[in-house]
XYZ file of N, CA, C and O in Angstrom:
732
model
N -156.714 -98.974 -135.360
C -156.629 -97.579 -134.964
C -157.829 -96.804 -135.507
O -158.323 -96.990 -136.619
N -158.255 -95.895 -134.580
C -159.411 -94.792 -135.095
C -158.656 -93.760 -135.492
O -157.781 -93.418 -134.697
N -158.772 -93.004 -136.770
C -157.448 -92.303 -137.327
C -158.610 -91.183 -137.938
O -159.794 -90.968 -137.679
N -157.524 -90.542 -138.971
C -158.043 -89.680 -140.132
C -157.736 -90.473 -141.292
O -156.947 -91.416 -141.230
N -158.306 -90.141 -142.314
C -158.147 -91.408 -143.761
C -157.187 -90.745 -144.386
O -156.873 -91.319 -145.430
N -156.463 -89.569 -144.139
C -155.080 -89.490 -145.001
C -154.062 -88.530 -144.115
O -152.909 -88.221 -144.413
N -154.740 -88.186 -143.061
C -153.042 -87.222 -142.232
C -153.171 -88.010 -141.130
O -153.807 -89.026 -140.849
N -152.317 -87.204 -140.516
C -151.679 -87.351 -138.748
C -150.859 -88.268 -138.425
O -150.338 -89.019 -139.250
N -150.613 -88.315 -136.931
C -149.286 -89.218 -136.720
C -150.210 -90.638 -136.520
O -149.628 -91.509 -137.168
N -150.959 -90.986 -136.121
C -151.588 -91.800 -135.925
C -151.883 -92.851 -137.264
O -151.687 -94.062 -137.359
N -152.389 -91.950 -138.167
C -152.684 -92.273 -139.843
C -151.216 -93.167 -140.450
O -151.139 -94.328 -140.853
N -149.945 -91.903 -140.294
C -148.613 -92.537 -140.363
C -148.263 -94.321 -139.561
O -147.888 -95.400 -140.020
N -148.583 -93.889 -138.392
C -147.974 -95.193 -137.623
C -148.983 -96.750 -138.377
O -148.710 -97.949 -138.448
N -150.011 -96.042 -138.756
C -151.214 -97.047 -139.171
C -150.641 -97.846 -140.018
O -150.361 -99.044 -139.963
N -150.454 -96.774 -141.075
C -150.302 -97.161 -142.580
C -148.628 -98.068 -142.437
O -148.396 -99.145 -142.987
N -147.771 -97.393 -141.682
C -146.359 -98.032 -141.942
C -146.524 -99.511 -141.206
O -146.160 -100.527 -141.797
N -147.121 -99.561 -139.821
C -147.162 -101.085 -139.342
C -148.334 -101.649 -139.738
O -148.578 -102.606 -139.004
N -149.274 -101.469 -140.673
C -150.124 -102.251 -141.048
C -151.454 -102.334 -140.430
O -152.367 -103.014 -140.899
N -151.546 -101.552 -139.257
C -152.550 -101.785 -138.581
C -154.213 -101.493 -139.110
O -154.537 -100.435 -139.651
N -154.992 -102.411 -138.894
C -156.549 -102.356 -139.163
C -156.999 -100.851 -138.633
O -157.053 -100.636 -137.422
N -157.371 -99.653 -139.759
C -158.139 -98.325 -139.150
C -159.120 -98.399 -139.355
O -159.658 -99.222 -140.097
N -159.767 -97.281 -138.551
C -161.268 -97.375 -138.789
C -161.712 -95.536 -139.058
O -161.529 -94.682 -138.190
N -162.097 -95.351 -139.957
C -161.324 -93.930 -140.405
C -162.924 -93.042 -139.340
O -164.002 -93.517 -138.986
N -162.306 -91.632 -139.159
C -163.129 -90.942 -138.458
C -163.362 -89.489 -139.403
O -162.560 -88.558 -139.341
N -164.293 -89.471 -140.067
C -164.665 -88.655 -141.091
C -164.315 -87.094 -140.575
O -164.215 -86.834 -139.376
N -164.179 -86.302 -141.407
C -163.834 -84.791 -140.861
C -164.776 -84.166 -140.879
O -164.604 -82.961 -141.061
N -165.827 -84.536 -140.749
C -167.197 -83.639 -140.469
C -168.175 -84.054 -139.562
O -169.306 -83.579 -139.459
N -167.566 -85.186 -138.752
C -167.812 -85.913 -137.438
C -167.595 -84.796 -136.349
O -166.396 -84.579 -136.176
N -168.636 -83.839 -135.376
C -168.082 -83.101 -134.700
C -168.309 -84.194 -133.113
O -169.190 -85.002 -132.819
N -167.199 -83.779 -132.454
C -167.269 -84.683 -131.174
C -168.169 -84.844 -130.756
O -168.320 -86.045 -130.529
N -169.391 -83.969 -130.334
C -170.406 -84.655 -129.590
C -171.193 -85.734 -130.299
O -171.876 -86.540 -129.666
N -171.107 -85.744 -131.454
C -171.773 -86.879 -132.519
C -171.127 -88.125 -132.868
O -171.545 -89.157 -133.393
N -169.632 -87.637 -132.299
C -168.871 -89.137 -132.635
C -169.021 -90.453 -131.598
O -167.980 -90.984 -131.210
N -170.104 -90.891 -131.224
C -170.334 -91.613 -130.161
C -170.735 -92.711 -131.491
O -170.486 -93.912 -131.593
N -171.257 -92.030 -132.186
C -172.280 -93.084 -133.145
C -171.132 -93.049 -134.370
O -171.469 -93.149 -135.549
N -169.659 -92.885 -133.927
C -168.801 -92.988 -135.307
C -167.657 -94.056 -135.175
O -168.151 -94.770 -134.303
N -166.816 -94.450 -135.388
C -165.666 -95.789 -134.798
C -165.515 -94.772 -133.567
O -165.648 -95.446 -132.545
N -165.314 -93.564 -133.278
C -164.872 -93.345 -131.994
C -165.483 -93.806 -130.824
O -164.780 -94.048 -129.843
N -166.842 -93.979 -130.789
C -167.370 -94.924 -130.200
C -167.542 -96.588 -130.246
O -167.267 -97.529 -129.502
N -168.072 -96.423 -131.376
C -168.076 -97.595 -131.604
C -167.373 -98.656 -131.297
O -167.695 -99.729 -130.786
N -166.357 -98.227 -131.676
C -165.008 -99.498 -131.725
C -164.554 -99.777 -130.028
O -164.122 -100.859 -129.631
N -164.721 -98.778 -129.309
C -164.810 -99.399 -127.878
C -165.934 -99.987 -127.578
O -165.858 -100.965 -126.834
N -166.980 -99.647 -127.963
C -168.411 -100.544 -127.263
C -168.885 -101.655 -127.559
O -169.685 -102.336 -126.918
N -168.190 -101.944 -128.958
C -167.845 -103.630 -130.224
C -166.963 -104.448 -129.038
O -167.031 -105.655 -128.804
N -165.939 -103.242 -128.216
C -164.688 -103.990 -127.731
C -165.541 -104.727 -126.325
O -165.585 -105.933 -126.083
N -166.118 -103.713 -125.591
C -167.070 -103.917 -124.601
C -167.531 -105.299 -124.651
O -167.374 -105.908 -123.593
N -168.099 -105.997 -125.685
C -169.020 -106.944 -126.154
C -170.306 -106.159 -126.045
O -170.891 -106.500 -125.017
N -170.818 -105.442 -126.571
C -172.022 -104.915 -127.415
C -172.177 -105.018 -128.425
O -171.260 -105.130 -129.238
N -173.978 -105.013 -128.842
C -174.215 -105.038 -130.107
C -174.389 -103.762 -130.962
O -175.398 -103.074 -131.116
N -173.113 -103.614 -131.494
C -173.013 -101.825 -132.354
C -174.262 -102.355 -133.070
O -175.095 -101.477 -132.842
N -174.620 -102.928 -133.517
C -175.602 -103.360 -134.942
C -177.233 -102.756 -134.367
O -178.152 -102.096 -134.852
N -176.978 -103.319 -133.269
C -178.480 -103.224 -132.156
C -178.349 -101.634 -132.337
O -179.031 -100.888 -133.041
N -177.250 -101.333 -131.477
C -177.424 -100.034 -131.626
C -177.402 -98.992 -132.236
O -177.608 -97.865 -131.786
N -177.008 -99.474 -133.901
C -177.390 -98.712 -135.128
C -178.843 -98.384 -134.856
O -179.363 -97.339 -134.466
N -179.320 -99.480 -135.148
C -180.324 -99.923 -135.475
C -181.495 -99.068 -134.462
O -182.510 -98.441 -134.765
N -181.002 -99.289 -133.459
C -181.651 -98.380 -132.545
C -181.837 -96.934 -132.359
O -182.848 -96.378 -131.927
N -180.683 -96.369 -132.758
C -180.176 -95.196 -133.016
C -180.897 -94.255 -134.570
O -181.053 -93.054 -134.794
N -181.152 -95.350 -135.280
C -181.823 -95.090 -136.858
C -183.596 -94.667 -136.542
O -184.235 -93.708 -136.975
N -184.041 -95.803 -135.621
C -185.570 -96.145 -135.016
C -186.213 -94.420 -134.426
O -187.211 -93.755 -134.704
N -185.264 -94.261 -133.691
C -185.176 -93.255 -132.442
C -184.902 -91.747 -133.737
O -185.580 -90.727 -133.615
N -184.060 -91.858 -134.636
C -184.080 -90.844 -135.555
C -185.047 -90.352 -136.557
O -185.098 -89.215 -137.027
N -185.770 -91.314 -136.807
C -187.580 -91.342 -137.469
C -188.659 -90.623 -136.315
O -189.269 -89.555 -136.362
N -188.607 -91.763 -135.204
C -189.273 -91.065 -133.926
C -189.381 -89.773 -133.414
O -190.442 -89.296 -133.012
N -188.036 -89.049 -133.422
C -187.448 -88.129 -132.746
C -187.865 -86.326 -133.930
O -187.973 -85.113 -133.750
N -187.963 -87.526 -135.266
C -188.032 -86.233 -136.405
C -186.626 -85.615 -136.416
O -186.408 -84.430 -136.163
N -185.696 -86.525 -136.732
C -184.476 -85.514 -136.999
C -184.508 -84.921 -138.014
O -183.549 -84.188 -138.256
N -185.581 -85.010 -138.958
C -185.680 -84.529 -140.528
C -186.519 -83.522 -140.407
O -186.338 -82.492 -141.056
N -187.532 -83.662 -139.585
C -188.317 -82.126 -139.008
C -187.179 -80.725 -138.941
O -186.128 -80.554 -138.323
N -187.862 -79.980 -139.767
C -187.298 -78.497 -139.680
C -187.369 -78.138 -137.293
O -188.291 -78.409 -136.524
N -186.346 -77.660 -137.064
C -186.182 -77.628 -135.914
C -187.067 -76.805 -135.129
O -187.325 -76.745 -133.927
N -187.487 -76.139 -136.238
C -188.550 -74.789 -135.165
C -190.099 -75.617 -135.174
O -190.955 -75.350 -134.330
N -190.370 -76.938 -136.556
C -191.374 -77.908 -136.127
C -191.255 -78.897 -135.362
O -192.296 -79.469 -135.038
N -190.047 -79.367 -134.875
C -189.701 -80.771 -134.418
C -190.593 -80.213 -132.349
O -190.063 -79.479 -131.515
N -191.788 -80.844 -132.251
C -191.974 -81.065 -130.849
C -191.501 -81.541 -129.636
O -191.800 -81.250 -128.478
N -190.491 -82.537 -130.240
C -189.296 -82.988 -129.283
C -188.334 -81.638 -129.185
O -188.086 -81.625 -127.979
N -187.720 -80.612 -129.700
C -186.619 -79.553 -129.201
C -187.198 -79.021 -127.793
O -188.333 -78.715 -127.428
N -186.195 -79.036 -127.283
C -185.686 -78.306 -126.189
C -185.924 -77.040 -125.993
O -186.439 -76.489 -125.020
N -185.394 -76.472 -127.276
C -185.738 -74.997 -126.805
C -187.197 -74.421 -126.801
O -187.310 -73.364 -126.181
N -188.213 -74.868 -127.317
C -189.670 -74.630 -127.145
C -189.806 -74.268 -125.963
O -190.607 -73.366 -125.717
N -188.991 -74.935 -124.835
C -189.743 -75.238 -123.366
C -189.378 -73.733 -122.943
O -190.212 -73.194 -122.215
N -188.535 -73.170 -123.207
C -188.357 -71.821 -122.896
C -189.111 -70.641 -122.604
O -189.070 -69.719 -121.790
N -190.055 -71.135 -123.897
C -191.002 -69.746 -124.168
C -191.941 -70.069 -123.168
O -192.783 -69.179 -123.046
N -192.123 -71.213 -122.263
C -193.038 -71.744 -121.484
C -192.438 -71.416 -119.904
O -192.895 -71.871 -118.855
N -191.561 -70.715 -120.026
C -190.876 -70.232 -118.599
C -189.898 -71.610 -118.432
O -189.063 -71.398 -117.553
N -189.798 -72.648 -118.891
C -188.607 -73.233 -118.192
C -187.243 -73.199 -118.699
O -186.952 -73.202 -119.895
N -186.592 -73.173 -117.929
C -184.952 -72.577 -118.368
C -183.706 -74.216 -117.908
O -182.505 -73.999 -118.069
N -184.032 -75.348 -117.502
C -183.453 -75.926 -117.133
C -183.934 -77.642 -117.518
O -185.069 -77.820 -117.074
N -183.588 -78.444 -117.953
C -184.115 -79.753 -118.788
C -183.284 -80.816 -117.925
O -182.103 -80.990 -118.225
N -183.817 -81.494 -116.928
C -182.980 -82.560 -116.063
C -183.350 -83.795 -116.722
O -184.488 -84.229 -116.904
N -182.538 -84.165 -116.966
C -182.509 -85.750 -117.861
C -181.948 -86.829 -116.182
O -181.071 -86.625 -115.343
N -182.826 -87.769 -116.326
C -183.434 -88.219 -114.694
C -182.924 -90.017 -115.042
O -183.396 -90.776 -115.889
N -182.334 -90.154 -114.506
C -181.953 -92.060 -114.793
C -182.245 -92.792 -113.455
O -182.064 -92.176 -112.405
N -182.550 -93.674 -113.443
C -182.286 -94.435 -112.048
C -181.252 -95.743 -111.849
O -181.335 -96.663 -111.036
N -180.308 -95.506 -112.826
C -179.245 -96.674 -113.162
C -178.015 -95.916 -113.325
O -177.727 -94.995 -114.089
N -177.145 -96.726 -112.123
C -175.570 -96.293 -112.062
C -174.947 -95.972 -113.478
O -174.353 -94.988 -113.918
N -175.306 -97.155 -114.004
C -174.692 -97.468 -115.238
C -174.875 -96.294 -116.647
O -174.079 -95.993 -117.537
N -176.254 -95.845 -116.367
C -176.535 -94.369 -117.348
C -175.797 -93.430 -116.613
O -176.225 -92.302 -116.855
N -174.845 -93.428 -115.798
C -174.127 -92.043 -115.344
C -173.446 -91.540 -116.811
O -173.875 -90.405 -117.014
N -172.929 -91.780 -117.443
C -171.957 -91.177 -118.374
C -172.565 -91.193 -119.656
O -171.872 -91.102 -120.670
N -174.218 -91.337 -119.715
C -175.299 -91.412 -121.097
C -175.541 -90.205 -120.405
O -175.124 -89.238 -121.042
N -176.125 -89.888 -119.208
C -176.307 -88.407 -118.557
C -175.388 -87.335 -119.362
O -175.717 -86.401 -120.094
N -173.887 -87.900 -118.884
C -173.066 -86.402 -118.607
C -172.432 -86.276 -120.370
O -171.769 -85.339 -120.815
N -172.864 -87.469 -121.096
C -172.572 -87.228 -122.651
C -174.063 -86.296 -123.232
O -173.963 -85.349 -124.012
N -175.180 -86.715 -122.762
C -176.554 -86.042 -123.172
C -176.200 -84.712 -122.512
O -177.071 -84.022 -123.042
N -175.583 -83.943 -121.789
C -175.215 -83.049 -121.493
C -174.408 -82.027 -122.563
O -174.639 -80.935 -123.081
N -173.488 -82.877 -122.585
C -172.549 -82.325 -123.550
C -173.136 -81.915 -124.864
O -172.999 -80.770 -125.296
N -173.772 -82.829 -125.483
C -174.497 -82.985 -126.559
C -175.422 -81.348 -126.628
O -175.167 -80.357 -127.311
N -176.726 -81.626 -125.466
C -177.646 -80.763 -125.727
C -176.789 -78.869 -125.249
O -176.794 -77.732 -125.720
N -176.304 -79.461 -124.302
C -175.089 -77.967 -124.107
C -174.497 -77.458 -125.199
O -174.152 -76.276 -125.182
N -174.295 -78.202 -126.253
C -173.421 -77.553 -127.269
C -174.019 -77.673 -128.851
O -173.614 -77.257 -129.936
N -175.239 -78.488 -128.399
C -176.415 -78.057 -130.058
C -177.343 -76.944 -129.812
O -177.730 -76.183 -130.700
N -177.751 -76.861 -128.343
C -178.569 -75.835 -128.364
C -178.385 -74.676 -127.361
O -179.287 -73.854 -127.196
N -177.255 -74.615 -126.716
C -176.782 -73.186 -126.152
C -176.744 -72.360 -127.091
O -176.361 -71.364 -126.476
N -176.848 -72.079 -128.023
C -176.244 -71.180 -129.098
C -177.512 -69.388 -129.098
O -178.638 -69.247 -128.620
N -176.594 -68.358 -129.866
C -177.632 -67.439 -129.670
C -178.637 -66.795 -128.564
O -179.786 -66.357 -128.607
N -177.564 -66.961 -127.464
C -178.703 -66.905 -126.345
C -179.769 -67.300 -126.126
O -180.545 -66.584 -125.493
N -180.159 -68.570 -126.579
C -181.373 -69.786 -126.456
C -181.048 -70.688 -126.096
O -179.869 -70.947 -125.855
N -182.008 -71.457 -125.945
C -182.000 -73.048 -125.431
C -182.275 -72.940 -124.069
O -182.932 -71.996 -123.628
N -181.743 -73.997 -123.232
C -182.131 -74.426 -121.869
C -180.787 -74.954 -121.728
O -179.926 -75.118 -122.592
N -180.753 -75.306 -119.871
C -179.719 -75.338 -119.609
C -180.257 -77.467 -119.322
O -181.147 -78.114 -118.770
N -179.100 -77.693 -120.065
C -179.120 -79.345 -119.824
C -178.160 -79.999 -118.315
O -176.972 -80.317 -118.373
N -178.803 -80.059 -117.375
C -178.771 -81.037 -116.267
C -178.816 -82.641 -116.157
O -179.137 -83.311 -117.139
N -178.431 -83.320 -114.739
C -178.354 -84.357 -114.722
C -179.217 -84.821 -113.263
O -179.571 -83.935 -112.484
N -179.496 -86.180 -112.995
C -179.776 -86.335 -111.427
C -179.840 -88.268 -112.052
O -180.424 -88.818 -112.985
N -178.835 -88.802 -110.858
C -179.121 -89.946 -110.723
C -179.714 -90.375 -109.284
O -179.227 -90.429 -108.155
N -181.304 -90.728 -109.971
C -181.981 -91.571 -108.942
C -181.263 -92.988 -108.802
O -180.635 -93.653 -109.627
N -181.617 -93.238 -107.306
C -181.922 -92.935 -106.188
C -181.055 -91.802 -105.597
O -181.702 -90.885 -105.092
N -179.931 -91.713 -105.571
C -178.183 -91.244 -105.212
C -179.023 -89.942 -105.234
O -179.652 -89.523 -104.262
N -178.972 -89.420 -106.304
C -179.198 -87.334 -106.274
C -180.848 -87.315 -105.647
O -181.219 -86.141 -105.623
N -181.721 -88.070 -105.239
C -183.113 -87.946 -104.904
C -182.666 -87.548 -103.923
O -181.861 -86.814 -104.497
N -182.354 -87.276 -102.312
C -182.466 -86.318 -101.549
C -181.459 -85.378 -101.436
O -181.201 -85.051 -100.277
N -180.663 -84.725 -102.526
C -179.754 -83.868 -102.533
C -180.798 -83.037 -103.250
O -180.882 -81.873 -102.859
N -181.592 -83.406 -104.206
C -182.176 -82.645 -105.204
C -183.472 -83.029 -105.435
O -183.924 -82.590 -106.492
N -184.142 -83.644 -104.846
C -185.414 -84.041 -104.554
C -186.507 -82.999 -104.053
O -187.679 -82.826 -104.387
N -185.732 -82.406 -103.178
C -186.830 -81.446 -102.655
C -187.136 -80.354 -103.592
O -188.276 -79.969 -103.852
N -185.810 -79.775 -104.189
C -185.456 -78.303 -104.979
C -186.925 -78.981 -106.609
O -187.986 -78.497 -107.004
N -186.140 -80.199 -107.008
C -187.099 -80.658 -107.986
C -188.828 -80.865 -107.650
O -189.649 -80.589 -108.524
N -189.192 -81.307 -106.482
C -190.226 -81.034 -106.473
C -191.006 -79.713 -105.634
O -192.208 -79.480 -105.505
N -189.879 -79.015 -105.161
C -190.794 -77.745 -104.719
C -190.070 -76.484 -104.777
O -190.403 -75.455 -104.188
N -188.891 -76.663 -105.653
C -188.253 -75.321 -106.267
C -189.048 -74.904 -107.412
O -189.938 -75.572 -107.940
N -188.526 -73.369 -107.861
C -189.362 -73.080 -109.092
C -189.603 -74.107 -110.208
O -189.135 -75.238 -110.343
N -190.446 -73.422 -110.957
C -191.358 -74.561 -111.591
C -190.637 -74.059 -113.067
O -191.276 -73.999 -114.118
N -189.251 -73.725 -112.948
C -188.681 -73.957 -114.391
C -188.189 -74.483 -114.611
O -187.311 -74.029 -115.344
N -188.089 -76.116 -114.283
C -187.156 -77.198 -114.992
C -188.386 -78.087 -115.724
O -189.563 -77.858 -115.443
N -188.098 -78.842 -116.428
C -189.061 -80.074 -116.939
C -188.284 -81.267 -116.512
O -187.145 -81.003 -116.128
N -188.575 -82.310 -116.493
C -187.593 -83.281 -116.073
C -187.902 -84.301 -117.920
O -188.824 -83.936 -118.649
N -187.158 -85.246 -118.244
C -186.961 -86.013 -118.926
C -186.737 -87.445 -117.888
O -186.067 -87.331 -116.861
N -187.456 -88.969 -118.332
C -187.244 -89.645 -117.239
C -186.686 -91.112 -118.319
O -187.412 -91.723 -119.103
N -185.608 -91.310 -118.114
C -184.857 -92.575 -118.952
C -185.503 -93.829 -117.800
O -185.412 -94.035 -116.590
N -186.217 -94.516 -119.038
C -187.269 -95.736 -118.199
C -186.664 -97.159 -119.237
O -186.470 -97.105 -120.452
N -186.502 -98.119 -118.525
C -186.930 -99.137 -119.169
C -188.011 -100.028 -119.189
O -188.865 -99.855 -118.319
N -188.164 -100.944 -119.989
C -189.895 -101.349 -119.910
C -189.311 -102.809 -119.114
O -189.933 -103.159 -118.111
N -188.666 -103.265 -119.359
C -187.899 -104.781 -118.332
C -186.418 -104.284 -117.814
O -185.587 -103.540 -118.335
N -186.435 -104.959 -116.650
C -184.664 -105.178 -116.163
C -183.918 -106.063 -116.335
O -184.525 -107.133 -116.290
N -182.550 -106.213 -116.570
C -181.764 -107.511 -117.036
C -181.697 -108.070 -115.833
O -181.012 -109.092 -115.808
N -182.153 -107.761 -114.876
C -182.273 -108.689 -113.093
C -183.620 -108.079 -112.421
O -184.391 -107.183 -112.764
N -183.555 -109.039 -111.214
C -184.520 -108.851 -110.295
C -184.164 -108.915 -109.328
O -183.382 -109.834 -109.082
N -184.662 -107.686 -107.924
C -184.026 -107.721 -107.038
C -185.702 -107.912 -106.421
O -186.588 -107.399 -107.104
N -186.051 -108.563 -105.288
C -187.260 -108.433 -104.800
C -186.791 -107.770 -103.091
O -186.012 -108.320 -102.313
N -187.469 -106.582 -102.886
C -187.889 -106.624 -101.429
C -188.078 -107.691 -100.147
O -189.217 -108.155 -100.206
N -187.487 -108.115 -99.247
C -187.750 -108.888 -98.807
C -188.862 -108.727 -97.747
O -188.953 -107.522 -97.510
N -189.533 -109.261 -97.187
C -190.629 -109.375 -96.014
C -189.795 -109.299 -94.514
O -188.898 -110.085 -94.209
N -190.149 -108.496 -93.892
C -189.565 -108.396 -92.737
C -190.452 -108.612 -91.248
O -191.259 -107.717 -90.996
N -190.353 -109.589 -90.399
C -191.040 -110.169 -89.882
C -191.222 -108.853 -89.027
O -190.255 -108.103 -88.888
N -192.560 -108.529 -88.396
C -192.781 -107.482 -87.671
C -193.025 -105.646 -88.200
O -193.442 -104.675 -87.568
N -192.631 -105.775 -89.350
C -192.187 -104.548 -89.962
C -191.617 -103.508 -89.551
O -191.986 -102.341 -89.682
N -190.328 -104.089 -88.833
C -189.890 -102.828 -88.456
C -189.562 -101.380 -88.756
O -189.488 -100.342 -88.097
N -189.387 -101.752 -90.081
C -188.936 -100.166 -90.732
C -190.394 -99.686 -91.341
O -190.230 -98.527 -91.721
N -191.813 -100.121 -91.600
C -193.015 -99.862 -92.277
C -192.861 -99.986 -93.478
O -193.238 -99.135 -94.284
N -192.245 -101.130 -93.812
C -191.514 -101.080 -95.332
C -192.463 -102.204 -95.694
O -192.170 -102.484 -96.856
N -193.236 -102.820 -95.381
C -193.554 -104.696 -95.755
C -194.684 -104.126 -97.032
O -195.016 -104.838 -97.980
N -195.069 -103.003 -96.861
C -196.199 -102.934 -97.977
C -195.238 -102.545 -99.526
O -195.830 -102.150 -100.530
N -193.849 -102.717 -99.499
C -192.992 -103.473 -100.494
C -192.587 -104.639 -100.291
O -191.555 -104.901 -100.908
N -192.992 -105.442 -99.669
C -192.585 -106.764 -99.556
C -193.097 -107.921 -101.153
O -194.159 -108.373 -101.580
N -192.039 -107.966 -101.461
C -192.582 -108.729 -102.996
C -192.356 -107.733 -104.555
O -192.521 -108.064 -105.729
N -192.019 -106.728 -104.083
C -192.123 -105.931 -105.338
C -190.245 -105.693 -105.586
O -189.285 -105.833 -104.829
N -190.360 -105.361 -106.743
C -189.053 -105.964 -107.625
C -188.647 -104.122 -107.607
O -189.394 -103.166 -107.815
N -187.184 -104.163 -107.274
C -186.236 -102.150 -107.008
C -187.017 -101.504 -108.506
O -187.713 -100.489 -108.512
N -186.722 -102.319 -109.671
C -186.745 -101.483 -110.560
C -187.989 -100.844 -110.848
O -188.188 -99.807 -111.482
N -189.388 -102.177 -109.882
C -190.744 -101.468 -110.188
C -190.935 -100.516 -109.397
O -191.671 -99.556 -109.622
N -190.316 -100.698 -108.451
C -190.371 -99.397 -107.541
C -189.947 -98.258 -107.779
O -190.557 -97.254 -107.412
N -188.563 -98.216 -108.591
C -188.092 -97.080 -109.528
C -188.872 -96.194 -109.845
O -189.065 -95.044 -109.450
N -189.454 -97.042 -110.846
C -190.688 -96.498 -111.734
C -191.754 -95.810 -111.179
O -192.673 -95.414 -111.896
């Protein structure tokens, strides 16, 4: 059980049948508990590597300057403001980042809405949202920035196939792999 380490009903049922907890600290606020057993312990369950993704998560916290005073850190969000943009689209091209989107949402919605600042945190999954929001992104006002979640390899390969004649004018992808095309 993911519990509290000394109340609730949950804590109770733990402690009386014995069950293995995994305690969830009281200064864990939800949008941060991804990286606490509340996450964790489903994504261990998943078959993932929590360890990887400590680990990853630690890498990215050096990188990122989480120790940077916030009004120095060049990565914040809210900088982009004073630059006229009011809107931060975090851009994936994988089904599977749908719900890294709408949690990075949550996240930046509720660290940096505050005080009448910040930017407004958006989503768009390429390919799917590219002609719903394709056009507005490249020829609506010029106050969003986009953010673009890339990987450097894919765990598959899909290749284009060659189409005799070219019917659709597609053959000058013939041979090239979805995800390089992504990119």
């Amino acid at each position: 059980c993911i519990t509290d380490a000394k109340k609730g009903a949950l804590r109770t049922l733990a402690t009386q049948e014995g069950y293995k907890t995994f305690v969830i600290e009281d200064n864990i606020g939800g949008r941060f508990s991804v990286l606490s057993p509340v996450g964790l312990l489903p994504i261990a369950c998943a078959g993932f590597d929590i360890k990887a993704l400590i680990n990853g998560a630690a890498r990215m916290a050096v990188v990122c300057g989480i120790n940077t005073p916030f009004e120095e850190n060049p990565l914040r969000s809210s900088g982009y403001s004073e630059q006229g943009k009011k809107i931060e689209l975090l851009v994936n091209f994988h089904p599977k980042l749908h719900y890294v989107s709408e949690w990075w949402k949550q996240l930046y919605g509720e660290s940096e809405g505050k005080d009448h600042k910040g930017i407004f945190p958006a989503s768009v999954d390429f390919t799917t949202d590219l002609h719903s929001m394709g056009q507005y992104i490249q020829d609506g006002p010029r106050t969003l920035m986009e953010t673009i979640v890339s990987f450097e390899s894919a765990r598959s390969s899909v290749s284009v196939p060659f189409e005799m004649g070219d019917p659709d004018g597609l053959n000058y992808l013939a041979g090239k792999d979805y995800a390089d095309i992504c990119r």
